[in-house]
mmCIF file of C-alpha atoms in Angstrom:
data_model
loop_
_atom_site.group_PDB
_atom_site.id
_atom_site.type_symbol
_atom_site.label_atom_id
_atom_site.label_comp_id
_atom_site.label_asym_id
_atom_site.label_seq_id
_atom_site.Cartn_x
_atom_site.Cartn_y
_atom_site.Cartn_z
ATOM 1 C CA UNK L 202 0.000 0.000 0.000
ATOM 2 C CA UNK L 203 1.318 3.647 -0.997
ATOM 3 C CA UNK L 204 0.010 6.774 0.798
ATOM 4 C CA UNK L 205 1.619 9.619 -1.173
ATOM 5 C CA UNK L 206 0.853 13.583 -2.301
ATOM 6 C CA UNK L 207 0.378 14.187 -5.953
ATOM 7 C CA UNK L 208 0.085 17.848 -6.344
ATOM 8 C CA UNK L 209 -0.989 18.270 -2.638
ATOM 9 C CA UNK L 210 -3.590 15.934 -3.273
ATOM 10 C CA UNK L 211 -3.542 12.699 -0.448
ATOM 11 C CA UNK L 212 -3.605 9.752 -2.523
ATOM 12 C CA UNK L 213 -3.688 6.030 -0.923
ATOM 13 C CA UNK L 214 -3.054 3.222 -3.469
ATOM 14 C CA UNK L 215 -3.607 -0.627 -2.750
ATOM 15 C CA UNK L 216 -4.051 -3.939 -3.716
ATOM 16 C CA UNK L 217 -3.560 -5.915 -7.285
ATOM 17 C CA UNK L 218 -5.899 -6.750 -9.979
ATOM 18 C CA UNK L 219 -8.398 -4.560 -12.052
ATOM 19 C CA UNK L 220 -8.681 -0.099 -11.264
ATOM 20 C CA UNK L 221 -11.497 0.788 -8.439
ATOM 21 C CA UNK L 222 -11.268 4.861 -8.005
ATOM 22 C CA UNK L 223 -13.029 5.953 -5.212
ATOM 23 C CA UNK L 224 -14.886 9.448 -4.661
ATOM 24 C CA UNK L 225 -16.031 11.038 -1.203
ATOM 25 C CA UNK L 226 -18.670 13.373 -0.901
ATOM 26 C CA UNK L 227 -18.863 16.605 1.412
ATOM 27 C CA UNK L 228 -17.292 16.139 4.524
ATOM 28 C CA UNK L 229 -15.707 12.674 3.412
ATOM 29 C CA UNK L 230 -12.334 11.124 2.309
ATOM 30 C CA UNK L 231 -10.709 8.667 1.131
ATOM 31 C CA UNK L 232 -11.822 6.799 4.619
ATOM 32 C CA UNK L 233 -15.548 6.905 3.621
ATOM 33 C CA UNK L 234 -14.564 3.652 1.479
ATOM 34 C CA UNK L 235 -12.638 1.826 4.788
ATOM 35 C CA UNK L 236 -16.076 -0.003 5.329
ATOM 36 C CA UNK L 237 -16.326 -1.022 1.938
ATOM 37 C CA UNK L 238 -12.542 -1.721 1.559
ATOM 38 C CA UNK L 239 -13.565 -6.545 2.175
ATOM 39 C CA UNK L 240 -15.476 -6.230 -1.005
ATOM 40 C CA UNK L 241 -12.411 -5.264 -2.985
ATOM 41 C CA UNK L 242 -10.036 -7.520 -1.823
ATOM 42 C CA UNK L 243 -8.800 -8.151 -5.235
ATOM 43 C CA UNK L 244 -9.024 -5.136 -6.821
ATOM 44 C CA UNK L 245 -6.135 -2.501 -7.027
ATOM 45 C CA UNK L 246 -8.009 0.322 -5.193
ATOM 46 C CA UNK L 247 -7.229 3.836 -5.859
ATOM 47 C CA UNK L 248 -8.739 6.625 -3.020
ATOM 48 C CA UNK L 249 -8.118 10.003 -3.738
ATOM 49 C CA UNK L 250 -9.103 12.934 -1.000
ATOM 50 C CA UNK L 251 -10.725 15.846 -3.165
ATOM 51 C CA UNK L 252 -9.398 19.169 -2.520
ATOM 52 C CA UNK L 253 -10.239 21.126 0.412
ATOM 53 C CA UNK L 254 -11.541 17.773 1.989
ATOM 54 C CA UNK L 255 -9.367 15.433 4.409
ATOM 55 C CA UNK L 256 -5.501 15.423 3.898
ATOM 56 C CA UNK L 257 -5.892 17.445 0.626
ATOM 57 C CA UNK L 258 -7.250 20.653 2.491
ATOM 58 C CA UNK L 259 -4.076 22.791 1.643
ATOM 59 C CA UNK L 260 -5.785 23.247 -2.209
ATOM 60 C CA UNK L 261 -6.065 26.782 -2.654
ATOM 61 C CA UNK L 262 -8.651 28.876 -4.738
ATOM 62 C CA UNK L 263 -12.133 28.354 -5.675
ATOM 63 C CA UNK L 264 -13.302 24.559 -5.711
ATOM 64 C CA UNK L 265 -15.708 23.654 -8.281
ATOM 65 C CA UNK L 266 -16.883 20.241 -9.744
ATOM 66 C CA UNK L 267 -14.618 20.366 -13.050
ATOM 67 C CA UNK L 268 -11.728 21.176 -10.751
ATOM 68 C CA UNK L 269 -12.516 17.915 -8.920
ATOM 69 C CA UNK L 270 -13.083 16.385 -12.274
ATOM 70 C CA UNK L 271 -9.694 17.363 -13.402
ATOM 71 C CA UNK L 272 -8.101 16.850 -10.122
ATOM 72 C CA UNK L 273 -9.193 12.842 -10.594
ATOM 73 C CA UNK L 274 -8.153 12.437 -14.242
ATOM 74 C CA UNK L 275 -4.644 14.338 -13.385
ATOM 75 C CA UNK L 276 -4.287 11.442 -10.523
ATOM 76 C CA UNK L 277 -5.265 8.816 -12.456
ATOM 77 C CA UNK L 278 -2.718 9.531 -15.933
ATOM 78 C CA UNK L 279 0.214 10.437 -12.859
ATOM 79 C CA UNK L 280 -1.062 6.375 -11.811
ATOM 80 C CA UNK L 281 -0.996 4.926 -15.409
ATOM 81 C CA UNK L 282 -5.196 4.372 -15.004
ATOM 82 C CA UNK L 283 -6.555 4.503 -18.169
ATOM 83 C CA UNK L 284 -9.658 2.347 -17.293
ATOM 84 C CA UNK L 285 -11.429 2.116 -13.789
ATOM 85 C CA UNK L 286 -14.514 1.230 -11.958
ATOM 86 C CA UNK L 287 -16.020 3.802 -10.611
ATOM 87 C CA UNK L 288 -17.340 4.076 -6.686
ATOM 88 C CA UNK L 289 -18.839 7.418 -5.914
ATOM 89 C CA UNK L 290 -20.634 8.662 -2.676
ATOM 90 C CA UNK L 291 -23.123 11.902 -2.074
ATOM 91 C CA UNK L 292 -21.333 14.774 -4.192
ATOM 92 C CA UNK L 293 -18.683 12.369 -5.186
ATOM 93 C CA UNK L 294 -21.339 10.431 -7.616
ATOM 94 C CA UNK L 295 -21.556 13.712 -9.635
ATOM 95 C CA UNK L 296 -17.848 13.365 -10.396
ATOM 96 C CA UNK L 297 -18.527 10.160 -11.289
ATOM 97 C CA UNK L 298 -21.457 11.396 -13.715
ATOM 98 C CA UNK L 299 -19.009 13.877 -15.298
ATOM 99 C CA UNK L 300 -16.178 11.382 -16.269
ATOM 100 C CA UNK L 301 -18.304 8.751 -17.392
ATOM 101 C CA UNK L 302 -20.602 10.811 -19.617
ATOM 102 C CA UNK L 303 -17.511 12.985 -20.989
ATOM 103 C CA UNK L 304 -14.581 10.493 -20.856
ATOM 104 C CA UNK L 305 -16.193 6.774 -21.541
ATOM 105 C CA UNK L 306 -13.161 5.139 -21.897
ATOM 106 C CA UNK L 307 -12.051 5.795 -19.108
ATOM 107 C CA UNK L 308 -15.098 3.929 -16.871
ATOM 108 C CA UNK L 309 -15.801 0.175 -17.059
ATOM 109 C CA UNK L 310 -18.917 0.667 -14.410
ATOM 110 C CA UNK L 311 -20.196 2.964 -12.166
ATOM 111 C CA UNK L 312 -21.570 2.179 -8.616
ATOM 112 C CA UNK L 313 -22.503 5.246 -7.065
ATOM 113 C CA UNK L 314 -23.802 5.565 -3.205
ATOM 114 C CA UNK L 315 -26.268 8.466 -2.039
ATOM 115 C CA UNK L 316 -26.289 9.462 -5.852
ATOM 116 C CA UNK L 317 -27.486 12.329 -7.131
ATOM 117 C CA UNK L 318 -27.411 14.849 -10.709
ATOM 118 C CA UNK L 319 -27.574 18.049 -8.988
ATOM 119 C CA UNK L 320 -28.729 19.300 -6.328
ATOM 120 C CA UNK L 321 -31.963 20.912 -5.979
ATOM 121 C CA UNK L 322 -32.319 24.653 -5.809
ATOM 122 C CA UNK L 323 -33.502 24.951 -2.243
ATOM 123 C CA UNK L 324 -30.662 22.701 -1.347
ATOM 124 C CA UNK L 325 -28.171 24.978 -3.572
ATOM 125 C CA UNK L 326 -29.511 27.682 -1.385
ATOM 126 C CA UNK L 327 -29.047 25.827 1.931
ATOM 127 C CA UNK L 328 -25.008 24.937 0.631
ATOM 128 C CA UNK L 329 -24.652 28.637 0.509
ATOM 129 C CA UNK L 330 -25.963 29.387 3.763
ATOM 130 C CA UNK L 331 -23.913 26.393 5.453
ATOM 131 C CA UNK L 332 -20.229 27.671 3.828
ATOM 132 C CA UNK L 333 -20.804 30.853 5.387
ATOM 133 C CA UNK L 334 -21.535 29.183 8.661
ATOM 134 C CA UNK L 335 -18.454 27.097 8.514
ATOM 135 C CA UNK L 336 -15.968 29.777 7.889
ATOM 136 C CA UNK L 337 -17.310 30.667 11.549
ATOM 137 C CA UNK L 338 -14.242 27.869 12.557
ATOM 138 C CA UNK L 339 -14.786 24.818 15.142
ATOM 139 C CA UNK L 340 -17.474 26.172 16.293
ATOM 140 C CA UNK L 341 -19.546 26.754 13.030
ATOM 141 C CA UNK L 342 -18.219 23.253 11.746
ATOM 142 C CA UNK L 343 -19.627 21.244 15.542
ATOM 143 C CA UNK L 344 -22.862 23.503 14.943
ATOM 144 C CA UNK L 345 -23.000 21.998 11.675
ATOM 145 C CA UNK L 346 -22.067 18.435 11.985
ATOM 146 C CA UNK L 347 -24.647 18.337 15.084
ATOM 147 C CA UNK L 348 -27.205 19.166 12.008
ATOM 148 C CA UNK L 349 -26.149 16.707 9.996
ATOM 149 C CA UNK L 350 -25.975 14.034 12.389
ATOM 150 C CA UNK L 351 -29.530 14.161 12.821
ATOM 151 C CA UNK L 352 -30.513 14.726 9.228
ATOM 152 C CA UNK L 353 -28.229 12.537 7.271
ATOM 153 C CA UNK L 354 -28.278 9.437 8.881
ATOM 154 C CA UNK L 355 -31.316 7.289 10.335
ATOM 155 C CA UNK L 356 -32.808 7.075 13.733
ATOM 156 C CA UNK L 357 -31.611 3.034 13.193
ATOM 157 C CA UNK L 358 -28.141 3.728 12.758
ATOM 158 C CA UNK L 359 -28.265 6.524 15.577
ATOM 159 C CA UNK L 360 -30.155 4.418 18.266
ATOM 160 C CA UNK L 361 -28.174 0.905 16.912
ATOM 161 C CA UNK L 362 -24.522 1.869 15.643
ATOM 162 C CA UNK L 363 -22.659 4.477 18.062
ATOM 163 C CA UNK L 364 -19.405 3.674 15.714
ATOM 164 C CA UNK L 365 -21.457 4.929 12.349
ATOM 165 C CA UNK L 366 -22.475 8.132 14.221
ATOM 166 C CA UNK L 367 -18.970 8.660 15.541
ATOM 167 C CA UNK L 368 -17.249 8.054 12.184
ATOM 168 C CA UNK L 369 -19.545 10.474 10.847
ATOM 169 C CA UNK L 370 -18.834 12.796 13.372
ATOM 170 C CA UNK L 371 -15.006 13.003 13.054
ATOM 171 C CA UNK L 372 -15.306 13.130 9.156
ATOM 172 C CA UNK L 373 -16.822 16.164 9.571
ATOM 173 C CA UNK L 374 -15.247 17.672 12.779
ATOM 174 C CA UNK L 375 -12.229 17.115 10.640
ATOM 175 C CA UNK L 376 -12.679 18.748 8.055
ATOM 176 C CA UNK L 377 -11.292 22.646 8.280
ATOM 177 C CA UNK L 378 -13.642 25.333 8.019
ATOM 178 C CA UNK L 379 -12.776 27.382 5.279
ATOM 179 C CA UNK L 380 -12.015 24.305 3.061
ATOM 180 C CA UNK L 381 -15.320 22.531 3.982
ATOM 181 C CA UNK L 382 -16.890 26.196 3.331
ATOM 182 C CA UNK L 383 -15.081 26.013 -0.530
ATOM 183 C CA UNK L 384 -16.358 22.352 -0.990
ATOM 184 C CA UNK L 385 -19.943 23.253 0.021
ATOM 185 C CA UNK L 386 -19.803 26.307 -2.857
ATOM 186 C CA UNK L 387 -18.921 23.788 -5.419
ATOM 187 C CA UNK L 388 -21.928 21.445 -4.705
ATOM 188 C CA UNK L 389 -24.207 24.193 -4.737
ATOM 189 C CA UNK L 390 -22.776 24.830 -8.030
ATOM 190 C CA UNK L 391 -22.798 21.446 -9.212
ATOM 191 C CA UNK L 392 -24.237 21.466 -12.906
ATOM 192 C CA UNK L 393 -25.560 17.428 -14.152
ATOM 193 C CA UNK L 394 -23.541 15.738 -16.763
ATOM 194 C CA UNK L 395 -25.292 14.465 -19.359
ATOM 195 C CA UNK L 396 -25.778 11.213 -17.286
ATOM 196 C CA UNK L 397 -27.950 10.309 -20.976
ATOM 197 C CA UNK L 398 -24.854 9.468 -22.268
ATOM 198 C CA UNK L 399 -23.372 7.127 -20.157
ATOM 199 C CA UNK L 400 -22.888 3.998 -21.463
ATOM 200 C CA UNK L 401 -21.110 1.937 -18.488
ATOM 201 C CA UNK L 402 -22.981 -0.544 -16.324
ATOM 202 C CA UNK L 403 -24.857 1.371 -13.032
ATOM 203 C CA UNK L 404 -25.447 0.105 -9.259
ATOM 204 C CA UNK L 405 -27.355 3.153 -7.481
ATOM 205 C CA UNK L 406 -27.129 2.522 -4.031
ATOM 206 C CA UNK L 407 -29.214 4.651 -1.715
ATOM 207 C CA UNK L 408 -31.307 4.582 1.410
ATOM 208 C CA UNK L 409 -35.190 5.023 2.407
ATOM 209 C CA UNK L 410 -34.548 7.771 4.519
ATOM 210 C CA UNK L 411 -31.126 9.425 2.787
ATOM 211 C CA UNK L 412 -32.927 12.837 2.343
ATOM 212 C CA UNK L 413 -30.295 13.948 -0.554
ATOM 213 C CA UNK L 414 -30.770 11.519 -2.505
ATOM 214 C CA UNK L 415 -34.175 9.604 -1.934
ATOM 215 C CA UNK L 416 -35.019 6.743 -3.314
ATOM 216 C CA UNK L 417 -38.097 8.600 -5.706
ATOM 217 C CA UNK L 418 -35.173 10.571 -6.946
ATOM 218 C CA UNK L 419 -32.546 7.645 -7.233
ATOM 219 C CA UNK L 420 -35.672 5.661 -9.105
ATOM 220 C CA UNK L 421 -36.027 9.090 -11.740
ATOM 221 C CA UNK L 422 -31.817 9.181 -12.054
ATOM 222 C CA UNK L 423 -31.637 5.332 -13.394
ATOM 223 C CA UNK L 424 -34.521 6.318 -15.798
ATOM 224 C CA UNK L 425 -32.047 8.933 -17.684
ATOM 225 C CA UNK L 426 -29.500 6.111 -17.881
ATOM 226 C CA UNK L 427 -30.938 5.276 -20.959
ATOM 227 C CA UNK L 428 -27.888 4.023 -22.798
ATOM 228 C CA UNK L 429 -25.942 2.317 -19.431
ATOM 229 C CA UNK L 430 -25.205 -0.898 -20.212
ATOM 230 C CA UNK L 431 -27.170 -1.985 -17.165
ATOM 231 C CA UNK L 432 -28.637 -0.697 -14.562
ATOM 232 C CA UNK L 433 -29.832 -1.384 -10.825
ATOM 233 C CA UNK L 434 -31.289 0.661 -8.220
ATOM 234 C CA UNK L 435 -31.302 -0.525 -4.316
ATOM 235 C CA UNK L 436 -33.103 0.971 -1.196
ATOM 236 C CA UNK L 437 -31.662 0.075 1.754
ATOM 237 C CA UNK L 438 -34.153 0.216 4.747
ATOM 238 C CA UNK L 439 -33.654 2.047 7.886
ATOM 239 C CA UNK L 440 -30.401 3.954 5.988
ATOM 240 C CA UNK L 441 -29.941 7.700 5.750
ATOM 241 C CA UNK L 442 -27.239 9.478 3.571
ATOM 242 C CA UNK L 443 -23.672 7.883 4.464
ATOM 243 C CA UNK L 444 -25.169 4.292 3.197
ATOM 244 C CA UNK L 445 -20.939 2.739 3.052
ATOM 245 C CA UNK L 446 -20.855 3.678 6.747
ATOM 246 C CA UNK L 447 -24.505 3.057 8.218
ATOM 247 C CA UNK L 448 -25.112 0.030 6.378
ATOM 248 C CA UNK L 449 -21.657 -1.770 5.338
ATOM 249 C CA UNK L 450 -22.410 -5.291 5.049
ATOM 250 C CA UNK L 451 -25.557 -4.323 2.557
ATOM 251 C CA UNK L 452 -23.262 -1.973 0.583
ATOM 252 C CA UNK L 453 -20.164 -4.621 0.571
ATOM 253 C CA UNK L 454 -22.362 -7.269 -0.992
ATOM 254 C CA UNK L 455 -23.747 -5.135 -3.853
ATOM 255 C CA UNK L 456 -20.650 -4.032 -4.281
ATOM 256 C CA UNK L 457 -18.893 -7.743 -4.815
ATOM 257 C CA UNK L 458 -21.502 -8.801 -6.815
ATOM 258 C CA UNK L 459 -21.682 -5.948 -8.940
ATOM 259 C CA UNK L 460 -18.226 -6.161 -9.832
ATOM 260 C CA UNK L 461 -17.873 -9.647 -10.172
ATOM 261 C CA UNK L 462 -20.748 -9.582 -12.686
ATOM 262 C CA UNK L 463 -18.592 -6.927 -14.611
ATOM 263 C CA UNK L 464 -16.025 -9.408 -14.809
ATOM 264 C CA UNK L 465 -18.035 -11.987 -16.420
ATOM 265 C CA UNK L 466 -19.558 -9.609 -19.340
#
């Protein structure tokens, strides 16, 4: 396993066989994907902190979803990737959307967790409001990832899994204000790729009570993918937003079999 900094971006690199890249969402890294990390066993697994999130915070200027977009592809040609599977979560599954409707060579599938296009306006709106608060330091960030931890993952994995909530927690507490403020601007700028386009194989992972991307929503998404190769939607029950780390087993085993039946076609 390599941990190393291309560009000031943290990069962790593992494992033999055929290219997972993995892409966090707002107030992730590259440690969203730990819980997931059994199902790839023989994969060579690629996990890339965006800029202004985790270990990559020191990125400078305005962040923005082509940045990110760039940012990934600039990793991947440093690696010698060519050709990957895909694993997005939250805001990280509209990077995802971007590379495999622009640059479809580059994807063999796409299995994307808490996926959505865009968000919606009021949510735009709501991004806006919440980089402002988080420039307010520590204390704007705890006020915020209190919020969170009641809206983005279920009263299950609350009550049930103290670990989950804690997880969640520090991957947020983490993350440094001004950065976190930058990475909220770019999802409330986040324009949809032309997700008609895509042509790879799908998994859409989300859960009945993820609020950013519910399943009605997830359901509408996979009906745009007209051209995928396949597709296949799954609702996990009792799940909020951070599906990888509320509801790992479930997400692990979609995952393996997903992948494995990529292998066979």
């Amino acid at each position: 396993m390599s941990f190393q900094f291309i560009d000031r971006i943290a990069v962790e690199d593992e494992g033999e066989g055929p290219v997972v890249v993995c892409v966090h969402g707002l107030g992730g890294s590259s440690n969203t994907y730990t819980p997931l990390m059994p199902a790839l066993a023989r994969h060579r697994v690629v996990r890339i902190d965006l800029p202004g999130s985790g270990r990559s915070q020191r990125a400078e200027g305005p962040l923005t979803i082509e940045r990110y977009v760039a940012t990934v592809l600039s990793v991947c040609e440093r690696l010698g990737i060519q050709r990957a599977h895909w694993v997005g979560h939250s805001m990280g599954t509209i990077v995802c959307q971007h590379i495999a409707a622009a640059h479809p060579k580059c994807v063999a599938s796409l299995a994307l967790f808490g996926p959505l296009i865009a968000p919606p306006d009021a949510a735009r709106t709501a991004m806006k409001a919440r980089a402002d608060k988080a420039r307010g330091g520590a204390a704007g960030m705890h006020e915020i990832t209190q919020a969170l931890l009641q809206g983005a993952i279920s009263a299950d994995t609350r009550q049930r899994l103290p670990v989950a909530v804690a997880f969640v927690r520090e991957s947020l507490m983490r993350q440094e204000g001004e950065a976190y403020a930058r990475s909220c601007e770019a999802l409330a700028g986040a324009q949809p790729a032309a997700v008609e386009n895509i042509e790879a194989a799908v998994l859409l992972v989300t859960g009945d009570e993820d609020g950013v991307a519910p399943p009605q929503a997830v359901r509408a998404m996979a009906d745009r993918l007209h051209r995928a190769a396949s597709k296949r939607v799954v609702v996990l029950p009792k799940c909020g937003h951070w599906t990888p780390v509320e509801r790992p087993d479930e997400c692990q085993r979609e995952l393996r079999e997903f992948l494995a039946a990529q292998a066979r076609s």
